């Protein structure tokens, strides 16, 4: 008879480290160099990823140069598809770029895709997305009147919190994303988005409900930015919906 205890222990270990999904029907031996993804460069004028004799390797994997070179949303999405500077890409099923109306005045930024978003390649389509849709509907908004993206375009395995290194690797892309959308108002959903994009160290409890000026070199003026609780947090702590409702009213007042 087969002793299943070793197999079960190995499976349990995989779940504990966040490898909770089969991404392919066939197993991949990632220890073989040939199994590692090829570096693919996007078309157009981008910095070389491999160091040349004259150029030192870019510490951010070329993210800033690549993001700055994108002059449209399509180019930015393509640039991310070709970007190899964030290891989350290797475990994610899909790039989750954005949803909603790119011409809308309001841009929402969340943290990172979860399981449903990773499967569908769209932000906020799972349980927290359904709550977000209901919250927006309360103030007369929906996905035709807002634009939604995330700090990270790939799902962290097992929905763990993103690391500072992962956030830093992808930051130039969301910053460029905001510049290309050029919204009239920004809403940061949760502490990761608020702290990262505002460069603040306080927690979301202190940051929420207040307007900040979001600045970026590619914007012609500072954009008013409101921080509020992440819908996933509201699902875990419904008592906080009262404050989230206050934040929605603050947003509605600014819009009208
Ligand atoms: N949480 C996020 O921050 N973003 C999503 O897209 C989904 C859940």
PDB file of C-alpha atoms and ligand atoms in Angstrom:
ATOM      1  CA  UNK A   1       0.000   0.000   0.000  1.00  0.00           C
ATOM      2  CA  UNK A   2       1.214   3.538  -0.762  1.00  0.00           C
ATOM      3  CA  UNK A   3       2.116   5.628   2.285  1.00  0.00           C
ATOM      4  CA  UNK A   4       0.290   8.867   1.563  1.00  0.00           C
ATOM      5  CA  UNK A   5       1.681  10.774   4.561  1.00  0.00           C
ATOM      6  CA  UNK A   6       4.723  12.094   2.627  1.00  0.00           C
ATOM      7  CA  UNK A   7       2.533  13.246  -0.264  1.00  0.00           C
ATOM      8  CA  UNK A   8       0.091  14.936   2.098  1.00  0.00           C
ATOM      9  CA  UNK A   9       2.950  16.654   3.960  1.00  0.00           C
ATOM     10  CA  UNK A  10       4.348  17.947   0.631  1.00  0.00           C
ATOM     11  CA  UNK A  11       0.920  19.228  -0.424  1.00  0.00           C
ATOM     12  CA  UNK A  12       0.393  20.882   2.953  1.00  0.00           C
ATOM     13  CA  UNK A  13       3.780  22.590   2.642  1.00  0.00           C
ATOM     14  CA  UNK A  14       2.833  23.918  -0.814  1.00  0.00           C
ATOM     15  CA  UNK A  15      -0.437  25.365   0.499  1.00  0.00           C
ATOM     16  CA  UNK A  16       1.443  26.976   3.404  1.00  0.00           C
ATOM     17  CA  UNK A  17       3.859  28.764   1.056  1.00  0.00           C
ATOM     18  CA  UNK A  18       0.955  29.981  -1.062  1.00  0.00           C
ATOM     19  CA  UNK A  19       1.213  27.543  -3.979  1.00  0.00           C
ATOM     20  CA  UNK A  20      -2.489  26.764  -3.806  1.00  0.00           C
ATOM     21  CA  UNK A  21      -3.328  26.605  -7.507  1.00  0.00           C
ATOM     22  CA  UNK A  22      -2.325  24.462 -10.464  1.00  0.00           C
ATOM     23  CA  UNK A  23      -1.307  26.887 -13.221  1.00  0.00           C
ATOM     24  CA  UNK A  24      -0.714  24.219 -15.822  1.00  0.00           C
ATOM     25  CA  UNK A  25      -1.748  20.625 -16.499  1.00  0.00           C
ATOM     26  CA  UNK A  26       1.909  19.630 -16.618  1.00  0.00           C
ATOM     27  CA  UNK A  27       4.434  20.099 -13.798  1.00  0.00           C
ATOM     28  CA  UNK A  28       7.339  22.504 -14.423  1.00  0.00           C
ATOM     29  CA  UNK A  29      10.810  21.916 -13.000  1.00  0.00           C
ATOM     30  CA  UNK A  30      11.778  25.512 -12.191  1.00  0.00           C
ATOM     31  CA  UNK A  31      15.263  24.401 -11.122  1.00  0.00           C
ATOM     32  CA  UNK A  32      16.192  23.802 -14.792  1.00  0.00           C
ATOM     33  CA  UNK A  33      17.461  27.051 -16.408  1.00  0.00           C
ATOM     34  CA  UNK A  34      15.589  26.169 -19.614  1.00  0.00           C
ATOM     35  CA  UNK A  35      12.308  26.311 -17.713  1.00  0.00           C
ATOM     36  CA  UNK A  36      12.772  29.968 -16.815  1.00  0.00           C
ATOM     37  CA  UNK A  37      10.794  32.395 -18.985  1.00  0.00           C
ATOM     38  CA  UNK A  38      12.664  34.060 -21.828  1.00  0.00           C
ATOM     39  CA  UNK A  39      13.226  37.794 -21.518  1.00  0.00           C
ATOM     40  CA  UNK A  40      11.044  39.433 -24.154  1.00  0.00           C
ATOM     41  CA  UNK A  41      11.549  43.085 -24.994  1.00  0.00           C
ATOM     42  CA  UNK A  42       8.589  45.243 -25.999  1.00  0.00           C
ATOM     43  CA  UNK A  43       8.640  46.977 -29.357  1.00  0.00           C
ATOM     44  CA  UNK A  44       9.781  50.575 -29.326  1.00  0.00           C
ATOM     45  CA  UNK A  45      12.457  52.568 -27.565  1.00  0.00           C
ATOM     46  CA  UNK A  46      13.006  50.842 -24.240  1.00  0.00           C
ATOM     47  CA  UNK A  47      16.126  50.366 -22.169  1.00  0.00           C
ATOM     48  CA  UNK A  48      18.038  47.087 -22.623  1.00  0.00           C
ATOM     49  CA  UNK A  49      17.337  44.651 -19.797  1.00  0.00           C
ATOM     50  CA  UNK A  50      20.691  42.907 -20.042  1.00  0.00           C
ATOM     51  CA  UNK A  51      23.705  44.925 -18.925  1.00  0.00           C
ATOM     52  CA  UNK A  52      26.048  45.942 -21.704  1.00  0.00           C
ATOM     53  CA  UNK A  53      29.734  46.776 -21.258  1.00  0.00           C
ATOM     54  CA  UNK A  54      28.834  50.474 -21.074  1.00  0.00           C
ATOM     55  CA  UNK A  55      25.578  50.333 -19.106  1.00  0.00           C
ATOM     56  CA  UNK A  56      25.227  49.178 -15.490  1.00  0.00           C
ATOM     57  CA  UNK A  57      22.197  46.973 -14.733  1.00  0.00           C
ATOM     58  CA  UNK A  58      19.170  49.008 -13.719  1.00  0.00           C
ATOM     59  CA  UNK A  59      18.278  48.229 -10.078  1.00  0.00           C
ATOM     60  CA  UNK A  60      14.536  48.367 -10.886  1.00  0.00           C
ATOM     61  CA  UNK A  61      14.731  45.998 -13.872  1.00  0.00           C
ATOM     62  CA  UNK A  62      14.166  48.928 -16.215  1.00  0.00           C
ATOM     63  CA  UNK A  63      10.666  49.577 -14.842  1.00  0.00           C
ATOM     64  CA  UNK A  64      10.952  53.355 -14.736  1.00  0.00           C
ATOM     65  CA  UNK A  65      12.343  53.658 -18.247  1.00  0.00           C
ATOM     66  CA  UNK A  66       9.793  51.218 -19.638  1.00  0.00           C
ATOM     67  CA  UNK A  67       6.853  52.894 -17.901  1.00  0.00           C
ATOM     68  CA  UNK A  68       7.951  56.378 -18.975  1.00  0.00           C
ATOM     69  CA  UNK A  69       8.287  55.207 -22.585  1.00  0.00           C
ATOM     70  CA  UNK A  70       4.603  54.215 -22.725  1.00  0.00           C
ATOM     71  CA  UNK A  71       2.558  56.968 -24.348  1.00  0.00           C
ATOM     72  CA  UNK A  72      -0.786  55.117 -24.277  1.00  0.00           C
ATOM     73  CA  UNK A  73      -2.602  52.599 -22.085  1.00  0.00           C
ATOM     74  CA  UNK A  74      -2.073  49.911 -24.727  1.00  0.00           C
ATOM     75  CA  UNK A  75       1.676  50.544 -24.702  1.00  0.00           C
ATOM     76  CA  UNK A  76       1.752  50.497 -20.897  1.00  0.00           C
ATOM     77  CA  UNK A  77      -0.109  47.171 -20.779  1.00  0.00           C
ATOM     78  CA  UNK A  78       2.252  45.721 -23.387  1.00  0.00           C
ATOM     79  CA  UNK A  79       5.239  47.022 -21.472  1.00  0.00           C
ATOM     80  CA  UNK A  80       3.991  45.233 -18.328  1.00  0.00           C
ATOM     81  CA  UNK A  81       3.414  42.040 -20.310  1.00  0.00           C
ATOM     82  CA  UNK A  82       7.090  42.114 -21.306  1.00  0.00           C
ATOM     83  CA  UNK A  83       8.399  43.181 -17.888  1.00  0.00           C
ATOM     84  CA  UNK A  84      10.388  40.524 -16.040  1.00  0.00           C
ATOM     85  CA  UNK A  85      11.342  42.593 -12.985  1.00  0.00           C
ATOM     86  CA  UNK A  86       8.630  41.251 -10.646  1.00  0.00           C
ATOM     87  CA  UNK A  87       8.543  37.561  -9.767  1.00  0.00           C
ATOM     88  CA  UNK A  88       4.778  37.644  -9.111  1.00  0.00           C
ATOM     89  CA  UNK A  89       4.336  37.399 -12.864  1.00  0.00           C
ATOM     90  CA  UNK A  90       5.721  33.860 -12.801  1.00  0.00           C
ATOM     91  CA  UNK A  91       2.980  32.531 -10.524  1.00  0.00           C
ATOM     92  CA  UNK A  92       0.068  34.623 -11.797  1.00  0.00           C
ATOM     93  CA  UNK A  93      -2.260  33.342 -14.510  1.00  0.00           C
ATOM     94  CA  UNK A  94      -3.039  36.748 -16.005  1.00  0.00           C
ATOM     95  CA  UNK A  95      -1.955  40.337 -16.043  1.00  0.00           C
ATOM     96  CA  UNK A  96      -4.660  42.389 -14.302  1.00  0.00           C
ATOM     97  CA  UNK A  97      -4.338  45.802 -15.873  1.00  0.00           C
ATOM     98  CA  UNK A  98      -7.536  47.806 -15.381  1.00  0.00           C
ATOM     99  CA  UNK A  99     -11.296  47.983 -15.745  1.00  0.00           C
ATOM    100  CA  UNK A 100     -13.804  50.755 -16.235  1.00  0.00           C
ATOM    101  CA  UNK A 101     -13.867  53.898 -18.305  1.00  0.00           C
ATOM    102  CA  UNK A 102     -10.431  55.376 -19.119  1.00  0.00           C
ATOM    103  CA  UNK A 103     -12.069  58.752 -19.791  1.00  0.00           C
ATOM    104  CA  UNK A 104     -13.766  59.020 -16.417  1.00  0.00           C
ATOM    105  CA  UNK A 105     -12.913  61.713 -13.912  1.00  0.00           C
ATOM    106  CA  UNK A 106     -12.435  59.287 -11.016  1.00  0.00           C
ATOM    107  CA  UNK A 107      -9.662  56.676 -10.828  1.00  0.00           C
ATOM    108  CA  UNK A 108      -9.629  54.048  -8.049  1.00  0.00           C
ATOM    109  CA  UNK A 109      -6.441  52.232  -7.082  1.00  0.00           C
ATOM    110  CA  UNK A 110      -6.515  49.010  -5.041  1.00  0.00           C
ATOM    111  CA  UNK A 111      -3.753  46.747  -3.816  1.00  0.00           C
ATOM    112  CA  UNK A 112      -3.352  43.584  -5.874  1.00  0.00           C
ATOM    113  CA  UNK A 113      -5.523  41.057  -7.696  1.00  0.00           C
ATOM    114  CA  UNK A 114      -6.950  38.106  -5.830  1.00  0.00           C
ATOM    115  CA  UNK A 115      -7.880  34.679  -7.141  1.00  0.00           C
ATOM    116  CA  UNK A 116     -10.956  35.734  -9.154  1.00  0.00           C
ATOM    117  CA  UNK A 117      -9.176  38.746 -10.626  1.00  0.00           C
ATOM    118  CA  UNK A 118      -6.202  36.566 -11.598  1.00  0.00           C
ATOM    119  CA  UNK A 119      -8.488  34.107 -13.386  1.00  0.00           C
ATOM    120  CA  UNK A 120     -10.459  36.780 -15.256  1.00  0.00           C
ATOM    121  CA  UNK A 121      -7.648  39.298 -15.804  1.00  0.00           C
ATOM    122  CA  UNK A 122      -9.824  42.120 -14.398  1.00  0.00           C
ATOM    123  CA  UNK A 123      -9.573  44.050 -11.123  1.00  0.00           C
ATOM    124  CA  UNK A 124     -12.203  43.774  -8.392  1.00  0.00           C
ATOM    125  CA  UNK A 125     -14.407  41.034  -9.804  1.00  0.00           C
ATOM    126  CA  UNK A 126     -14.483  38.826  -6.678  1.00  0.00           C
ATOM    127  CA  UNK A 127     -16.259  39.327  -3.355  1.00  0.00           C
ATOM    128  CA  UNK A 128     -14.528  42.632  -2.586  1.00  0.00           C
ATOM    129  CA  UNK A 129     -15.311  43.823  -6.126  1.00  0.00           C
ATOM    130  CA  UNK A 130     -18.998  43.093  -5.613  1.00  0.00           C
ATOM    131  CA  UNK A 131     -18.942  45.148  -2.421  1.00  0.00           C
ATOM    132  CA  UNK A 132     -17.051  47.916  -4.234  1.00  0.00           C
ATOM    133  CA  UNK A 133     -19.724  47.969  -6.961  1.00  0.00           C
ATOM    134  CA  UNK A 134     -22.442  48.333  -4.312  1.00  0.00           C
ATOM    135  CA  UNK A 135     -20.504  51.118  -2.584  1.00  0.00           C
ATOM    136  CA  UNK A 136     -20.074  52.993  -5.872  1.00  0.00           C
ATOM    137  CA  UNK A 137     -23.749  52.516  -6.727  1.00  0.00           C
ATOM    138  CA  UNK A 138     -24.696  54.234  -3.445  1.00  0.00           C
ATOM    139  CA  UNK A 139     -23.194  57.467  -4.773  1.00  0.00           C
ATOM    140  CA  UNK A 140     -24.395  57.020  -8.348  1.00  0.00           C
ATOM    141  CA  UNK A 141     -21.184  55.580  -9.813  1.00  0.00           C
ATOM    142  CA  UNK A 142     -20.433  52.378 -11.674  1.00  0.00           C
ATOM    143  CA  UNK A 143     -17.740  50.952 -13.938  1.00  0.00           C
ATOM    144  CA  UNK A 144     -18.814  53.179 -16.801  1.00  0.00           C
ATOM    145  CA  UNK A 145     -18.095  56.245 -14.679  1.00  0.00           C
ATOM    146  CA  UNK A 146     -14.902  55.207 -12.856  1.00  0.00           C
ATOM    147  CA  UNK A 147     -11.601  53.628 -13.854  1.00  0.00           C
ATOM    148  CA  UNK A 148     -10.004  50.955 -11.629  1.00  0.00           C
ATOM    149  CA  UNK A 149      -6.500  49.582 -11.329  1.00  0.00           C
ATOM    150  CA  UNK A 150      -4.149  48.241  -8.666  1.00  0.00           C
ATOM    151  CA  UNK A 151      -0.680  48.918  -7.273  1.00  0.00           C
ATOM    152  CA  UNK A 152       0.311  45.424  -8.429  1.00  0.00           C
ATOM    153  CA  UNK A 153      -0.884  43.915 -11.709  1.00  0.00           C
ATOM    154  CA  UNK A 154      -0.199  40.297 -10.673  1.00  0.00           C
ATOM    155  CA  UNK A 155      -1.710  38.231  -7.880  1.00  0.00           C
ATOM    156  CA  UNK A 156       0.572  37.482  -4.921  1.00  0.00           C
ATOM    157  CA  UNK A 157       0.412  33.676  -4.426  1.00  0.00           C
ATOM    158  CA  UNK A 158      -2.159  32.597  -1.884  1.00  0.00           C
ATOM    159  CA  UNK A 159      -3.375  36.225  -1.615  1.00  0.00           C
ATOM    160  CA  UNK A 160      -0.515  37.047   0.731  1.00  0.00           C
ATOM    161  CA  UNK A 161       0.360  40.710   1.255  1.00  0.00           C
ATOM    162  CA  UNK A 162       2.739  42.060  -1.378  1.00  0.00           C
ATOM    163  CA  UNK A 163       6.323  42.657  -0.271  1.00  0.00           C
ATOM    164  CA  UNK A 164       7.943  46.089  -0.376  1.00  0.00           C
ATOM    165  CA  UNK A 165      10.244  44.801  -3.138  1.00  0.00           C
ATOM    166  CA  UNK A 166       7.264  43.749  -5.287  1.00  0.00           C
ATOM    167  CA  UNK A 167       5.552  47.086  -4.708  1.00  0.00           C
ATOM    168  CA  UNK A 168       8.726  49.004  -5.572  1.00  0.00           C
ATOM    169  CA  UNK A 169       9.244  46.938  -8.724  1.00  0.00           C
ATOM    170  CA  UNK A 170       5.795  47.782 -10.084  1.00  0.00           C
ATOM    171  CA  UNK A 171       5.399  51.322  -8.737  1.00  0.00           C
ATOM    172  CA  UNK A 172       6.623  53.120 -11.892  1.00  0.00           C
ATOM    173  CA  UNK A 173       3.856  51.404 -13.887  1.00  0.00           C
ATOM    174  CA  UNK A 174       0.939  52.511 -11.700  1.00  0.00           C
ATOM    175  CA  UNK A 175       2.438  56.002 -11.495  1.00  0.00           C
ATOM    176  CA  UNK A 176       2.568  56.158 -15.309  1.00  0.00           C
ATOM    177  CA  UNK A 177      -0.921  54.629 -15.441  1.00  0.00           C
ATOM    178  CA  UNK A 178      -2.261  57.530 -13.366  1.00  0.00           C
ATOM    179  CA  UNK A 179      -0.456  60.025 -15.600  1.00  0.00           C
ATOM    180  CA  UNK A 180      -1.983  58.499 -18.727  1.00  0.00           C
ATOM    181  CA  UNK A 181      -5.502  58.501 -17.266  1.00  0.00           C
ATOM    182  CA  UNK A 182      -4.968  62.002 -15.861  1.00  0.00           C
ATOM    183  CA  UNK A 183      -8.055  61.746 -13.594  1.00  0.00           C
ATOM    184  CA  UNK A 184      -9.729  64.678 -11.872  1.00  0.00           C
ATOM    185  CA  UNK A 185      -9.924  62.695  -8.601  1.00  0.00           C
ATOM    186  CA  UNK A 186      -8.121  59.659  -7.196  1.00  0.00           C
ATOM    187  CA  UNK A 187      -9.424  57.188  -4.613  1.00  0.00           C
ATOM    188  CA  UNK A 188      -6.950  54.901  -2.873  1.00  0.00           C
ATOM    189  CA  UNK A 189      -8.568  51.700  -1.611  1.00  0.00           C
ATOM    190  CA  UNK A 190      -6.715  50.510   1.482  1.00  0.00           C
ATOM    191  CA  UNK A 191      -3.460  51.197   3.228  1.00  0.00           C
ATOM    192  CA  UNK A 192      -1.135  49.747   0.600  1.00  0.00           C
ATOM    193  CA  UNK A 193      -2.405  52.022  -2.171  1.00  0.00           C
ATOM    194  CA  UNK A 194      -2.655  55.083   0.080  1.00  0.00           C
ATOM    195  CA  UNK A 195       0.732  54.721   1.740  1.00  0.00           C
ATOM    196  CA  UNK A 196       2.550  53.790  -1.452  1.00  0.00           C
ATOM    197  CA  UNK A 197       1.162  56.531  -3.673  1.00  0.00           C
ATOM    198  CA  UNK A 198       1.135  59.257  -1.047  1.00  0.00           C
ATOM    199  CA  UNK A 199       4.546  58.296   0.355  1.00  0.00           C
ATOM    200  CA  UNK A 200       3.106  58.273   3.894  1.00  0.00           C
ATOM    201  CA  UNK A 201       3.844  55.957   6.778  1.00  0.00           C
ATOM    202  CA  UNK A 202       0.592  56.333   8.755  1.00  0.00           C
ATOM    203  CA  UNK A 203      -1.950  53.515   8.655  1.00  0.00           C
ATOM    204  CA  UNK A 204      -5.194  53.713   6.700  1.00  0.00           C
ATOM    205  CA  UNK A 205      -7.176  54.542   9.856  1.00  0.00           C
ATOM    206  CA  UNK A 206      -5.321  57.851  10.026  1.00  0.00           C
ATOM    207  CA  UNK A 207      -5.230  58.497   6.280  1.00  0.00           C
ATOM    208  CA  UNK A 208      -8.847  57.696   5.383  1.00  0.00           C
ATOM    209  CA  UNK A 209     -11.471  60.354   4.830  1.00  0.00           C
ATOM    210  CA  UNK A 210      -8.924  63.082   4.006  1.00  0.00           C
ATOM    211  CA  UNK A 211      -7.970  64.702   0.734  1.00  0.00           C
ATOM    212  CA  UNK A 212      -4.306  64.739  -0.230  1.00  0.00           C
ATOM    213  CA  UNK A 213      -2.564  66.215  -3.247  1.00  0.00           C
ATOM    214  CA  UNK A 214      -1.185  63.434  -5.418  1.00  0.00           C
ATOM    215  CA  UNK A 215       1.788  64.675  -7.448  1.00  0.00           C
ATOM    216  CA  UNK A 216       3.686  63.091 -10.277  1.00  0.00           C
ATOM    217  CA  UNK A 217       6.158  64.619 -12.764  1.00  0.00           C
ATOM    218  CA  UNK A 218       3.941  63.717 -15.745  1.00  0.00           C
ATOM    219  CA  UNK A 219       0.837  65.442 -14.358  1.00  0.00           C
ATOM    220  CA  UNK A 220       0.216  69.099 -15.115  1.00  0.00           C
ATOM    221  CA  UNK A 221      -1.280  69.689 -11.647  1.00  0.00           C
ATOM    222  CA  UNK A 222      -1.686  67.868  -8.325  1.00  0.00           C
ATOM    223  CA  UNK A 223      -4.687  65.512  -8.289  1.00  0.00           C
ATOM    224  CA  UNK A 224      -6.916  65.479  -5.164  1.00  0.00           C
ATOM    225  CA  UNK A 225      -6.692  61.976  -3.694  1.00  0.00           C
ATOM    226  CA  UNK A 226      -8.985  60.422  -1.082  1.00  0.00           C
ATOM    227  CA  UNK A 227      -7.955  57.390   0.947  1.00  0.00           C
ATOM    228  CA  UNK A 228     -10.555  54.964   2.249  1.00  0.00           C
ATOM    229  CA  UNK A 229     -10.821  51.420   3.573  1.00  0.00           C
ATOM    230  CA  UNK A 230     -10.275  48.515   1.213  1.00  0.00           C
ATOM    231  CA  UNK A 231     -13.534  46.615   0.505  1.00  0.00           C
ATOM    232  CA  UNK A 232     -11.851  43.334   1.534  1.00  0.00           C
ATOM    233  CA  UNK A 233     -11.195  44.868   4.956  1.00  0.00           C
ATOM    234  CA  UNK A 234     -14.831  45.993   5.143  1.00  0.00           C
ATOM    235  CA  UNK A 235     -15.935  42.418   4.461  1.00  0.00           C
ATOM    236  CA  UNK A 236     -13.843  41.286   7.437  1.00  0.00           C
ATOM    237  CA  UNK A 237     -14.768  44.264   9.644  1.00  0.00           C
ATOM    238  CA  UNK A 238     -18.294  45.385   8.706  1.00  0.00           C
ATOM    239  CA  UNK A 239     -18.332  47.805  11.658  1.00  0.00           C
ATOM    240  CA  UNK A 240     -15.981  50.025   9.621  1.00  0.00           C
ATOM    241  CA  UNK A 241     -18.608  50.438   6.869  1.00  0.00           C
ATOM    242  CA  UNK A 242     -19.930  53.439   8.774  1.00  0.00           C
ATOM    243  CA  UNK A 243     -16.646  55.312   8.193  1.00  0.00           C
ATOM    244  CA  UNK A 244     -16.425  54.041   4.617  1.00  0.00           C
ATOM    245  CA  UNK A 245     -19.887  55.507   4.001  1.00  0.00           C
ATOM    246  CA  UNK A 246     -18.650  58.861   5.336  1.00  0.00           C
ATOM    247  CA  UNK A 247     -15.749  58.657   2.871  1.00  0.00           C
ATOM    248  CA  UNK A 248     -18.152  57.948   0.007  1.00  0.00           C
ATOM    249  CA  UNK A 249     -20.152  61.036   0.920  1.00  0.00           C
ATOM    250  CA  UNK A 250     -16.934  63.076   0.943  1.00  0.00           C
ATOM    251  CA  UNK A 251     -16.229  61.767  -2.567  1.00  0.00           C
ATOM    252  CA  UNK A 252     -19.745  62.484  -3.783  1.00  0.00           C
ATOM    253  CA  UNK A 253     -19.563  66.057  -2.483  1.00  0.00           C
ATOM    254  CA  UNK A 254     -16.305  66.623  -4.371  1.00  0.00           C
ATOM    255  CA  UNK A 255     -17.681  65.155  -7.598  1.00  0.00           C
ATOM    256  CA  UNK A 256     -20.821  67.277  -7.632  1.00  0.00           C
TER     257      UNK A 256
HETATM  258  N1  LIG B   1      -8.283  43.524  -4.077  1.00  0.00           N
HETATM  259  C1  LIG B   1      -7.574  44.479  -4.708  1.00  0.00           C
HETATM  260  O1  LIG B   1      -6.895  45.288  -4.082  1.00  0.00           O
HETATM  261  N2  LIG B   1      -7.644  44.519  -6.024  1.00  0.00           N
HETATM  262  C2  LIG B   1      -8.377  43.680  -6.744  1.00  0.00           C
HETATM  263  O2  LIG B   1      -8.375  43.795  -7.968  1.00  0.00           O
HETATM  264  C3  LIG B   1      -9.111  42.703  -6.062  1.00  0.00           C
HETATM  265  C4  LIG B   1      -9.044  42.639  -4.720  1.00  0.00           C
END
